[in-house]
mmCIF file of C-alpha atoms (C1' of nucleotides) in Angstrom:
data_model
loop_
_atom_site.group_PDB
_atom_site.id
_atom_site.type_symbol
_atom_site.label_atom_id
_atom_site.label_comp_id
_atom_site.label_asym_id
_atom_site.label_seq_id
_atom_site.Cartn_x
_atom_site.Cartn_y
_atom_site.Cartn_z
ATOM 1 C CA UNK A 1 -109.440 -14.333 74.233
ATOM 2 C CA UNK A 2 -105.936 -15.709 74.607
ATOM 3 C CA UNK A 3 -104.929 -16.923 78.220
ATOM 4 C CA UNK A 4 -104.295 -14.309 80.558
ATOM 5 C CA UNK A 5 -99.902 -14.480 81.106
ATOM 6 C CA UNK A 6 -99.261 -14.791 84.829
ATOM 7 C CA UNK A 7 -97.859 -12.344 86.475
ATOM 8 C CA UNK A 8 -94.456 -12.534 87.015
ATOM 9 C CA UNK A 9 -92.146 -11.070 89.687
ATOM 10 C CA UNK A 10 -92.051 -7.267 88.616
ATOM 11 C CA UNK A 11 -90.434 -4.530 90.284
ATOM 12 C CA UNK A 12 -93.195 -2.579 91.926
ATOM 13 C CA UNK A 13 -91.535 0.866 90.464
ATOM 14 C CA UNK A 14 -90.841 -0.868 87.445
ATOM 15 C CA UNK A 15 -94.855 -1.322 86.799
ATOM 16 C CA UNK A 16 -96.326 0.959 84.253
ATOM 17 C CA UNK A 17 -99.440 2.134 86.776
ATOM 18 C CA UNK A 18 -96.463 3.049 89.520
ATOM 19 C CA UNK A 19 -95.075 5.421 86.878
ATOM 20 C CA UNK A 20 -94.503 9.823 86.989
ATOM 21 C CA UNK A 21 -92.946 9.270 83.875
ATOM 22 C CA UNK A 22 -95.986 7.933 82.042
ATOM 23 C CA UNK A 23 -99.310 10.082 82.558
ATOM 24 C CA UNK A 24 -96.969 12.750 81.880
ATOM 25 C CA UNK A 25 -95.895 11.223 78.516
ATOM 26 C CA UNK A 26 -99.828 9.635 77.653
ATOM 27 C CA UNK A 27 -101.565 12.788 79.463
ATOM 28 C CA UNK A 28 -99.275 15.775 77.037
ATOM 29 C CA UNK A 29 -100.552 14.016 74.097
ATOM 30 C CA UNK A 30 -103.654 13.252 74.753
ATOM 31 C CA UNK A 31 -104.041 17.403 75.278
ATOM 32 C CA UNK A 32 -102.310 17.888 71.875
ATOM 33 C CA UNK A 33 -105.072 15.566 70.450
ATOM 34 C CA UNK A 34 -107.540 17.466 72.012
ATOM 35 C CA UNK A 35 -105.899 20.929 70.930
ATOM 36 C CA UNK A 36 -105.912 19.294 67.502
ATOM 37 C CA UNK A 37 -109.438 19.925 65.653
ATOM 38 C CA UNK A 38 -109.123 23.418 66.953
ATOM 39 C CA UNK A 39 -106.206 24.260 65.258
ATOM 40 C CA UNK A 40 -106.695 22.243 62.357
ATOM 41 C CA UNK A 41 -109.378 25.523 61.568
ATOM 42 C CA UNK A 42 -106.110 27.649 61.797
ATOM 43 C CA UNK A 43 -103.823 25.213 59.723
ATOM 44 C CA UNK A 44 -101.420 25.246 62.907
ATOM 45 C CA UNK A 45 -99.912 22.412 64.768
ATOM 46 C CA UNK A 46 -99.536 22.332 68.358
ATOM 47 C CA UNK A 47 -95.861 23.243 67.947
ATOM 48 C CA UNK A 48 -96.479 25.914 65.911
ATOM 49 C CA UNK A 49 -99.396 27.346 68.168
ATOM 50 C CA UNK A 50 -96.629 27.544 70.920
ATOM 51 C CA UNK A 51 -94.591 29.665 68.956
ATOM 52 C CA UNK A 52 -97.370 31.992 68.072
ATOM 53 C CA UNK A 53 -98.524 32.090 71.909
ATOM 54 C CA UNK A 54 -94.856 34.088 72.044
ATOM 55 C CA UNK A 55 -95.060 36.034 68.986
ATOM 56 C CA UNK A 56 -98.313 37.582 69.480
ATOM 57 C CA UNK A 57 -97.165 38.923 72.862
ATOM 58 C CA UNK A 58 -93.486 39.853 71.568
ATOM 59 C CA UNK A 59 -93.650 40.465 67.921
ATOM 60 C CA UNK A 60 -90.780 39.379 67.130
ATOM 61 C CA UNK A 61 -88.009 37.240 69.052
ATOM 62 C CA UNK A 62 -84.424 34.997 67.937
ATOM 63 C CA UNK A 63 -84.697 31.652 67.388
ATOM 64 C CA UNK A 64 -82.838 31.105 70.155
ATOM 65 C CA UNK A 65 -85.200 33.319 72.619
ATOM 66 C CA UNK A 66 -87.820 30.785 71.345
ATOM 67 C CA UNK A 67 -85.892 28.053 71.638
ATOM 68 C CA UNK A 68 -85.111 29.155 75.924
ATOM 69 C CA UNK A 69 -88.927 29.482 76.350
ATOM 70 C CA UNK A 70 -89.925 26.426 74.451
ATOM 71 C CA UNK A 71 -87.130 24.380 75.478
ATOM 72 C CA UNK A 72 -86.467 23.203 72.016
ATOM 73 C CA UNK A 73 -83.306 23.605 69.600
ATOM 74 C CA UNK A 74 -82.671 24.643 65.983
ATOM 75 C CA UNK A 75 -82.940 21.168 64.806
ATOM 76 C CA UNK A 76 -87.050 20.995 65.803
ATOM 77 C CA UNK A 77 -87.661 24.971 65.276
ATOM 78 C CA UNK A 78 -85.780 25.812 62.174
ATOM 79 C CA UNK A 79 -87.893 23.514 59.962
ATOM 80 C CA UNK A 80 -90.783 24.579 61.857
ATOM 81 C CA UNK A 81 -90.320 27.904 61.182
ATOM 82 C CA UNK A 82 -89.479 28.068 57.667
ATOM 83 C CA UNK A 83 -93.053 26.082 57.020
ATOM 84 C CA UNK A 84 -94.300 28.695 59.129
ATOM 85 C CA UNK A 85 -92.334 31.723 56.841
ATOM 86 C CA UNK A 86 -93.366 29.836 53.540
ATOM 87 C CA UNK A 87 -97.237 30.039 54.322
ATOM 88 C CA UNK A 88 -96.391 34.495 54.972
ATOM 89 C CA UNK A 89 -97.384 33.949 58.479
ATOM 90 C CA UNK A 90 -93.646 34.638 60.011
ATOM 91 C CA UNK A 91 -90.486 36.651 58.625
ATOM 92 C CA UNK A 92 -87.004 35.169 58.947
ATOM 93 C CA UNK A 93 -83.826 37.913 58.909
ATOM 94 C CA UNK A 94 -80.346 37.555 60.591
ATOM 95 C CA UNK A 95 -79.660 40.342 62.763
ATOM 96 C CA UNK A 96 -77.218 43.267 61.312
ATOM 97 C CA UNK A 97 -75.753 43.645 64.712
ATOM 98 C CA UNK A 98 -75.370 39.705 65.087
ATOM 99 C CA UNK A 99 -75.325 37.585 61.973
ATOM 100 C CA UNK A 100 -75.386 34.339 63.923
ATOM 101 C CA UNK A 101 -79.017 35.235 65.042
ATOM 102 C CA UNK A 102 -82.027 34.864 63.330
ATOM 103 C CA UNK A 103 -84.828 36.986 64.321
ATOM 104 C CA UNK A 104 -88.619 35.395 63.377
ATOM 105 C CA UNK A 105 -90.532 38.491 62.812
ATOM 106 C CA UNK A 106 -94.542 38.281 63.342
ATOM 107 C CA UNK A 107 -96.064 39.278 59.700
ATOM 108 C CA UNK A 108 -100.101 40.621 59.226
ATOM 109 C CA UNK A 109 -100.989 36.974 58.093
ATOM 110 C CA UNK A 110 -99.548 35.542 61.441
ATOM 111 C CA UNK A 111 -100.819 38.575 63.583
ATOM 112 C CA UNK A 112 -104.347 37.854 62.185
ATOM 113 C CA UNK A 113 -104.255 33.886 63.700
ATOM 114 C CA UNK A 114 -104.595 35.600 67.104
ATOM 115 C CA UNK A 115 -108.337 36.600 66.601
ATOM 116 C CA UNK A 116 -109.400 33.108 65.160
ATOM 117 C CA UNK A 117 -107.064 31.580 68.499
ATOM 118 C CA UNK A 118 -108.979 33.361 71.009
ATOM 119 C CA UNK A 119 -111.879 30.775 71.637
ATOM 120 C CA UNK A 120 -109.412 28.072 71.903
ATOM 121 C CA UNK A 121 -108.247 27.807 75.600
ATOM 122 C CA UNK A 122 -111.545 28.019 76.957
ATOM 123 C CA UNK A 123 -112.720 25.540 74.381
ATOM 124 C CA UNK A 124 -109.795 23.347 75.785
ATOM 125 C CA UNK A 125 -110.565 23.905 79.197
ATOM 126 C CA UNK A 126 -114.047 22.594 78.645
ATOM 127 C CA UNK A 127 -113.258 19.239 77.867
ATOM 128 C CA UNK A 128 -110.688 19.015 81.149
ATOM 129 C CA UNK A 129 -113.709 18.481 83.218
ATOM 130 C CA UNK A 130 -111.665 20.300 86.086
ATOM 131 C CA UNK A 131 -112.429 23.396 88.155
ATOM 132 C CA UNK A 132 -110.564 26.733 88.097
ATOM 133 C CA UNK A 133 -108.478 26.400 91.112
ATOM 134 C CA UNK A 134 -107.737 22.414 90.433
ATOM 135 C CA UNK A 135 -106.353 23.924 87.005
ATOM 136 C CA UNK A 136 -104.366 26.602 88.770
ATOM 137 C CA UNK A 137 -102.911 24.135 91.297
ATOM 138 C CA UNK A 138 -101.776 20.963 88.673
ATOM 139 C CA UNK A 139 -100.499 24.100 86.774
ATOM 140 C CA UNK A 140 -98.140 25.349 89.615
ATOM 141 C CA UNK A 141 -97.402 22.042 90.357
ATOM 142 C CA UNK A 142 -95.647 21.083 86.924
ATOM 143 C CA UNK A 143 -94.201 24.473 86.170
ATOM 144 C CA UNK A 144 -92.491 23.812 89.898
ATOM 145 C CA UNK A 145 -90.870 20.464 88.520
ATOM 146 C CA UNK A 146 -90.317 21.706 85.740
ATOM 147 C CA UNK A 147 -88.459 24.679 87.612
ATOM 148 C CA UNK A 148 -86.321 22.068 88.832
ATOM 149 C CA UNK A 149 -85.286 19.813 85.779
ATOM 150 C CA UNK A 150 -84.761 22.543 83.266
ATOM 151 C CA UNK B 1 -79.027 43.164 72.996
ATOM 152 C CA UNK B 2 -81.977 44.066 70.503
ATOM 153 C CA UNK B 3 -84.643 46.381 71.672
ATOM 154 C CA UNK B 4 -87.466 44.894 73.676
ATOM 155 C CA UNK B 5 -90.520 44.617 71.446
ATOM 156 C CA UNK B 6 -93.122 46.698 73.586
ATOM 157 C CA UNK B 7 -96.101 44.459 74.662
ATOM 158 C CA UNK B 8 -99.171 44.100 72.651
ATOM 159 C CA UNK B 9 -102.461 43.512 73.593
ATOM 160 C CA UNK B 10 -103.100 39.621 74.114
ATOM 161 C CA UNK B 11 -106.200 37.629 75.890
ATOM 162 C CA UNK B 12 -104.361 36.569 79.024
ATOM 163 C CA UNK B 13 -105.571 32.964 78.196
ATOM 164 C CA UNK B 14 -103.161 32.859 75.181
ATOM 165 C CA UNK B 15 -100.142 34.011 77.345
ATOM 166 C CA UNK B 16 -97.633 30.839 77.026
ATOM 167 C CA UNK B 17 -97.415 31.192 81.155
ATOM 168 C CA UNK B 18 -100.809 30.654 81.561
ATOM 169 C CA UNK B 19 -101.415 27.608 79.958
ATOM 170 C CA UNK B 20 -101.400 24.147 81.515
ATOM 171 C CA UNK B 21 -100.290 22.225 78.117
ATOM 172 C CA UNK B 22 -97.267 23.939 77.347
ATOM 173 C CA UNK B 23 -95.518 22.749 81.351
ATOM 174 C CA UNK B 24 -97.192 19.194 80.672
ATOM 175 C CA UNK B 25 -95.744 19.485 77.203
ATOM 176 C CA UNK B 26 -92.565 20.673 78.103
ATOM 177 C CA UNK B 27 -91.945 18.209 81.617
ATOM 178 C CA UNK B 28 -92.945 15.227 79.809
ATOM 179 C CA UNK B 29 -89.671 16.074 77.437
ATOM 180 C CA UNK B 30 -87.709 16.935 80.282
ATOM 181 C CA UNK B 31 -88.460 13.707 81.971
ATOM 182 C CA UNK B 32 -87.898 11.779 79.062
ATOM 183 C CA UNK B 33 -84.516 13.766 78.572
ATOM 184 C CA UNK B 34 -83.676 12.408 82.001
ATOM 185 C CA UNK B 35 -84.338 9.068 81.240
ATOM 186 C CA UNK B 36 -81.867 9.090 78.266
ATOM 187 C CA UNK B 37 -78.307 8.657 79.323
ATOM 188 C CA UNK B 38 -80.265 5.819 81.600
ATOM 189 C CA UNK B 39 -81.650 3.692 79.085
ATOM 190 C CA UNK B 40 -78.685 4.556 76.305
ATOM 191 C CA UNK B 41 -77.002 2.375 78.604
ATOM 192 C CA UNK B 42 -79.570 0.158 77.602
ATOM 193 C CA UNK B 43 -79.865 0.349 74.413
ATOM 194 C CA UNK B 44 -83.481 1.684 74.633
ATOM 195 C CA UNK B 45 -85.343 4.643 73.881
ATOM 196 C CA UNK B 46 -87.878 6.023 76.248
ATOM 197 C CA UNK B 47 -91.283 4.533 74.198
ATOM 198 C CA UNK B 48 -89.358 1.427 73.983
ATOM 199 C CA UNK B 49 -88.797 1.274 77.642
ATOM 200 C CA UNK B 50 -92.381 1.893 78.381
ATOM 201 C CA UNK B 51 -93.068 -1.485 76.459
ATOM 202 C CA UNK B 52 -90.980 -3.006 78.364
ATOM 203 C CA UNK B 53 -92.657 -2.163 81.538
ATOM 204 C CA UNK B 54 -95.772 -3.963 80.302
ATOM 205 C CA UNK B 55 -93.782 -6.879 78.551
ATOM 206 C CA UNK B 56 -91.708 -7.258 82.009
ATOM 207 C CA UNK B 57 -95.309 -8.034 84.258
ATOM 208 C CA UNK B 58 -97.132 -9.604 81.231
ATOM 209 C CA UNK B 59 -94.820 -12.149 78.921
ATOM 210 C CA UNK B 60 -96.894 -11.306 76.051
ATOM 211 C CA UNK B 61 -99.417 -8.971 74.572
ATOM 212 C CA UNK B 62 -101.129 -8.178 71.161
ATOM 213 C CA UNK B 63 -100.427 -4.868 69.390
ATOM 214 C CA UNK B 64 -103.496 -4.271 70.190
ATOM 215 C CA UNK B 65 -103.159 -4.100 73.863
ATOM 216 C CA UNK B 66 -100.342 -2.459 74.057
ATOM 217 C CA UNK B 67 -101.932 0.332 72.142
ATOM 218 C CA UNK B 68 -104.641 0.354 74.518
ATOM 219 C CA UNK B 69 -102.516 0.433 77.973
ATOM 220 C CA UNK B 70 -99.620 3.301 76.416
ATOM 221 C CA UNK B 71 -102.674 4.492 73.928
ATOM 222 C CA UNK B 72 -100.403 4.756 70.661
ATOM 223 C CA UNK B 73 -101.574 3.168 67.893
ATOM 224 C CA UNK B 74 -100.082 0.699 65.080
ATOM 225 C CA UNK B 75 -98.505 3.350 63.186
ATOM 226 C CA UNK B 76 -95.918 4.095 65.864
ATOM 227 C CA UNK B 77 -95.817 0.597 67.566
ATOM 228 C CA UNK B 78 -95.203 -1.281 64.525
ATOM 229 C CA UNK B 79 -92.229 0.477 63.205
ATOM 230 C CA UNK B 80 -90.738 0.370 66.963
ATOM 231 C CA UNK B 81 -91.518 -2.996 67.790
ATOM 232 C CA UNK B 82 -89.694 -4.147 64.537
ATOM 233 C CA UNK B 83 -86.675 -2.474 65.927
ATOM 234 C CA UNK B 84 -86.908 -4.360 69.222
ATOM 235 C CA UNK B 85 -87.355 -7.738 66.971
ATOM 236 C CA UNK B 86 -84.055 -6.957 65.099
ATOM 237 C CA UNK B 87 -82.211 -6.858 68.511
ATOM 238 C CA UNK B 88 -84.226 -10.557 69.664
ATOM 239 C CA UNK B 89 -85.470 -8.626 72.303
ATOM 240 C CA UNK B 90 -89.110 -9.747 71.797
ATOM 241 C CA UNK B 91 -90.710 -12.057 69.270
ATOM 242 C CA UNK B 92 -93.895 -11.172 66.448
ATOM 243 C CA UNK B 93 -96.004 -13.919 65.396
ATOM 244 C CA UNK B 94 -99.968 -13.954 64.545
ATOM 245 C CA UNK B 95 -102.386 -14.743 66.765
ATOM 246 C CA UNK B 96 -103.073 -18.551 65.039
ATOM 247 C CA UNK B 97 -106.491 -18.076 66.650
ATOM 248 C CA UNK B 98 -107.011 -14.960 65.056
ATOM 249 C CA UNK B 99 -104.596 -13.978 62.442
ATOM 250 C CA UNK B 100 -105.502 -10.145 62.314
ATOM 251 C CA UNK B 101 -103.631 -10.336 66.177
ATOM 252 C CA UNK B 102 -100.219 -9.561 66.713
ATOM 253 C CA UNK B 103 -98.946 -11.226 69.458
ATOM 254 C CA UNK B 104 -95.404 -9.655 71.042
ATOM 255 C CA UNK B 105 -93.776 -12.253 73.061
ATOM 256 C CA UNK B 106 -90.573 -11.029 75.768
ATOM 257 C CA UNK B 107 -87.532 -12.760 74.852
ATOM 258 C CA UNK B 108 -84.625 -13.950 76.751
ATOM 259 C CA UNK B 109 -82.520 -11.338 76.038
ATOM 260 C CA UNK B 110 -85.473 -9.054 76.750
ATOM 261 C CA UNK B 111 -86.178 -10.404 79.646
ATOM 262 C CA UNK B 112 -82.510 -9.687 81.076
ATOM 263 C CA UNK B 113 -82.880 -5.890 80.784
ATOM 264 C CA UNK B 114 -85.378 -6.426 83.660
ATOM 265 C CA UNK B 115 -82.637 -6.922 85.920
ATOM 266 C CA UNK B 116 -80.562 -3.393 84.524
ATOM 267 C CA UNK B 117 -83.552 -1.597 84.459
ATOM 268 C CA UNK B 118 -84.475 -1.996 88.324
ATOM 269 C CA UNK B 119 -82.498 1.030 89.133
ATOM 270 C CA UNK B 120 -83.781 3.577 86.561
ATOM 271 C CA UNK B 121 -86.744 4.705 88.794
ATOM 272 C CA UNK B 122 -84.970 5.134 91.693
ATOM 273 C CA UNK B 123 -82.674 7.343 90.109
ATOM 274 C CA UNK B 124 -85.374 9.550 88.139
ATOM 275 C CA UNK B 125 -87.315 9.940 91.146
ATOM 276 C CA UNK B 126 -83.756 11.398 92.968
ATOM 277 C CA UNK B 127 -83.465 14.230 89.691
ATOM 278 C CA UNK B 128 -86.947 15.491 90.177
ATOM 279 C CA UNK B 129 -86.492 16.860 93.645
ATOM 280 C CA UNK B 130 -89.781 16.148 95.151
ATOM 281 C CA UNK B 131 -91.126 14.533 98.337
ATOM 282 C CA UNK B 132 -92.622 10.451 98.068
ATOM 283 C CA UNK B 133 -96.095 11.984 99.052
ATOM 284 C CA UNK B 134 -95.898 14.949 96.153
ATOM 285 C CA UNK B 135 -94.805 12.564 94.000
ATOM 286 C CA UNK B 136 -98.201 10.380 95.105
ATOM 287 C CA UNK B 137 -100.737 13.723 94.709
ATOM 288 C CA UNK B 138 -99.177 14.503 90.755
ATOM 289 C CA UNK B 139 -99.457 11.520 89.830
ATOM 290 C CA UNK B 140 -102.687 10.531 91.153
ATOM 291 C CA UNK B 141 -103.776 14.208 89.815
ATOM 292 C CA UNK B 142 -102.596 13.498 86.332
ATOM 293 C CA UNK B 143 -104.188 10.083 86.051
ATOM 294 C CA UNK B 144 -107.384 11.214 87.021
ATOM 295 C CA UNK B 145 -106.902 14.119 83.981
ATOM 296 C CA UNK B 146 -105.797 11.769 81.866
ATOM 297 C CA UNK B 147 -108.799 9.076 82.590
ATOM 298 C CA UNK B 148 -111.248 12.597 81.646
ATOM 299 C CA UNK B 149 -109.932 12.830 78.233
ATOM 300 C CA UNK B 150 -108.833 9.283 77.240
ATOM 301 C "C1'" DT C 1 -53.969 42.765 66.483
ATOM 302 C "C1'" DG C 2 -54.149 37.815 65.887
ATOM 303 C "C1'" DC C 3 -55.501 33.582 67.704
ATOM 304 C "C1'" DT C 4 -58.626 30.685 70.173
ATOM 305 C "C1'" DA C 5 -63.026 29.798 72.368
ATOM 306 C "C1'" DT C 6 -67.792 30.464 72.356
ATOM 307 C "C1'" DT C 7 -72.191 31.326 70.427
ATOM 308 C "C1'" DT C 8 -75.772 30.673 67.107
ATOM 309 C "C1'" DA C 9 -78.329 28.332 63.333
ATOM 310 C "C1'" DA C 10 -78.469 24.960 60.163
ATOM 311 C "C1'" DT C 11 -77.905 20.169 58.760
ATOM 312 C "C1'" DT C 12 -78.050 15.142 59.100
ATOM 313 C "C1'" DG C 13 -79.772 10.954 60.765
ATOM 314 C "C1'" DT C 14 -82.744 8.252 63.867
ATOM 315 C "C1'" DG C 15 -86.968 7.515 66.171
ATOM 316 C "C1'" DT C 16 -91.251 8.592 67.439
ATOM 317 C "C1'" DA C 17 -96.450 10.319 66.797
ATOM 318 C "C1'" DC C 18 -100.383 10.309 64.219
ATOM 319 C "C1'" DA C 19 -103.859 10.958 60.361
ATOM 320 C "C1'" DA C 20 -105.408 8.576 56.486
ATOM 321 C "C1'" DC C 21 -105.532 4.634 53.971
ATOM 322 C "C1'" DT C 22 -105.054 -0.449 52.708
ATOM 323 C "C1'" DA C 23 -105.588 -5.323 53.234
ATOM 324 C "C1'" DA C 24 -106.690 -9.339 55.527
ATOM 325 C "C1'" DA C 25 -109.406 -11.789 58.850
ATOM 326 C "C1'" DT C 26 -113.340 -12.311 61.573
ATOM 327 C "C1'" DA C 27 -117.965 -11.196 63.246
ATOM 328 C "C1'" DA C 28 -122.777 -10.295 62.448
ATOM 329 C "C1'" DC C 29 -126.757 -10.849 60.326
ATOM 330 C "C1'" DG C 30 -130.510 -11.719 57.015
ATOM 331 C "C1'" DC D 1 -124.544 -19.704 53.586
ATOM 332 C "C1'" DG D 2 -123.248 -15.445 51.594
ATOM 333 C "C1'" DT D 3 -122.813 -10.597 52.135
ATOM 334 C "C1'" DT D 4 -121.729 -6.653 54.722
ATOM 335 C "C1'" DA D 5 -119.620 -4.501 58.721
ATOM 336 C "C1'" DT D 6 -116.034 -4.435 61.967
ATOM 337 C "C1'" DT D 7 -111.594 -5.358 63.769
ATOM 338 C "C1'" DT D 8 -106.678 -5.526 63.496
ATOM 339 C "C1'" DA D 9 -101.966 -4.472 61.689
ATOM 340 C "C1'" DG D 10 -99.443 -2.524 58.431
ATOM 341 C "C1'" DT D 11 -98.200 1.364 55.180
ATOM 342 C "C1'" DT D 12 -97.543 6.076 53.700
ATOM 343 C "C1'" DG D 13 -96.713 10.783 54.345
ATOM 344 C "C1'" DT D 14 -96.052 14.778 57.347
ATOM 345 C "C1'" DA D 15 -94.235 16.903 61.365
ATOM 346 C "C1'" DC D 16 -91.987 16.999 65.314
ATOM 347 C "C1'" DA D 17 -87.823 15.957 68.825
ATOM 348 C "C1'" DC D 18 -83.208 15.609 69.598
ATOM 349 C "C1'" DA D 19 -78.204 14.010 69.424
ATOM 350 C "C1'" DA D 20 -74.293 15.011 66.866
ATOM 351 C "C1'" DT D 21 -71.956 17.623 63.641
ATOM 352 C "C1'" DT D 22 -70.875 21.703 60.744
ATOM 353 C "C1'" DA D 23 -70.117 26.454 59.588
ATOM 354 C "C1'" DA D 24 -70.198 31.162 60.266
ATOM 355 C "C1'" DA D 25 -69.897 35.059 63.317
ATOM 356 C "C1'" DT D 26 -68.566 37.124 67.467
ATOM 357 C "C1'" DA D 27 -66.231 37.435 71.960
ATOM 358 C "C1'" DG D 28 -62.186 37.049 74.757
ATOM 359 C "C1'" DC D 29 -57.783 37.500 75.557
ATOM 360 C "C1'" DA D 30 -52.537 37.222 75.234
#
DNA sequence: TGCTATTTAATTGTGTACAACTAAATAACG
DNA sequence: CGTTATTTAGTTGTACACAATTAAATAGCA
């Protein structure tokens, strides 16, 4: 073991442990870890699970309807998409009435993920180790700050 | 406006609104988006700002540990703490006591961000809208998540 | 109508993340 | 002591994220 540094004159909100900003950042991947093995059975990413969670309830939706709901721009979901149209699993077509928008279009392939996802939230919840309502109430919690920042 | 896709059939539990990782997903972007025009003025990005937090109380620490206390591993702290070496923010030099350690020593110039950063979490805190004491429960609340899975 | 402003995706470049692998050093053990 | 196992960083390749820019299409308006 080297010799412990001594601590210096820190900022008390400047110290890692004090920090919003950082369980947020450790504790989001950590859960994408975790969602990881499961959809490694699907050949998905975590990303890419996201956008199915929207197509399998809307069929089919613009990039930029994903993009408001996922809070992400072209830049991330255009190349994620088009992996997701070369494997069949998505269509991409501009929109007669609008050329500038692309709608992603769910195809059979895609449609058929949602059967194999089914098992995965609960699987997920599993290893949270927390009860229903604790779930419900962090869940609130974050969608109210995020509410307020986006 | 296209036609609304009528709603299909989906397990509630795979309903984007439902879930708890897509709002941890999504803040911990946000926040980090709200840290940016902050630290640009810095000249840091937000991973490279959470080094700093530990280099600022500890002077020096091996890769090692800093992939244990922000749990990333050498694949993305090598590549980023190169960048902060270019800039003579911090110094990398081997362990002479055990040459398979990296140890990442603060530098002067890395040192004096200390003083710049002091005001970043004052100002974050102000964004998110929230109350000292809800700010207390979350965090407490995620760190106890986080300590289940990590 | 004709011109300008806005909207929408795509592109480019930088910087994470992380799985899988490599290589070097050290520990552990017979 | 020598051999094997483990530890530690680094490397490689893939996939996000996102700022900044570009280009095409549409909206708005004089």
């Amino acid at each position: 073991m080297r010799k412990p540094t001594s601590p210096s004159v820190v900022h008390p909100a400047l110290q890692l442990e004090n920090q919003l900003c950082f369980p947020l950042y450790a504790l989001s991947r950590m859960i994408t870890k975790a969602y990881q093995p499961l959809l490694q059975e699907l050949d998905l990413t975590y990303p890419q699970y996201l956008v199915f969670l929207l197509l399998w309830e809307h069929q089919e939706l613009t990039v930029k309807e994903l993009g408001e709901k996922l809070l992400l721009d072209s830049g991330t979901l255009t190349p994620l998409l088009k992996r997701l149209e070369q494997k069949q699993w998505i269509s991409r077509r501009r929109d007669p009435r609008d050329e500038r928008s692309v709608i992603i279009e769910l195809l059979p392939a895609g449609r058929a993920l949602h059967e194999r996802a089914c098992k995965v939230p609960e699987q997920i919840f599993a290893q949270l180790n927390i009860t229903p309502a604790e779930f419900e109430t962090l869940r609130t919690q974050l969608n109210t700050l995020l509410n307020h920042l986006a």
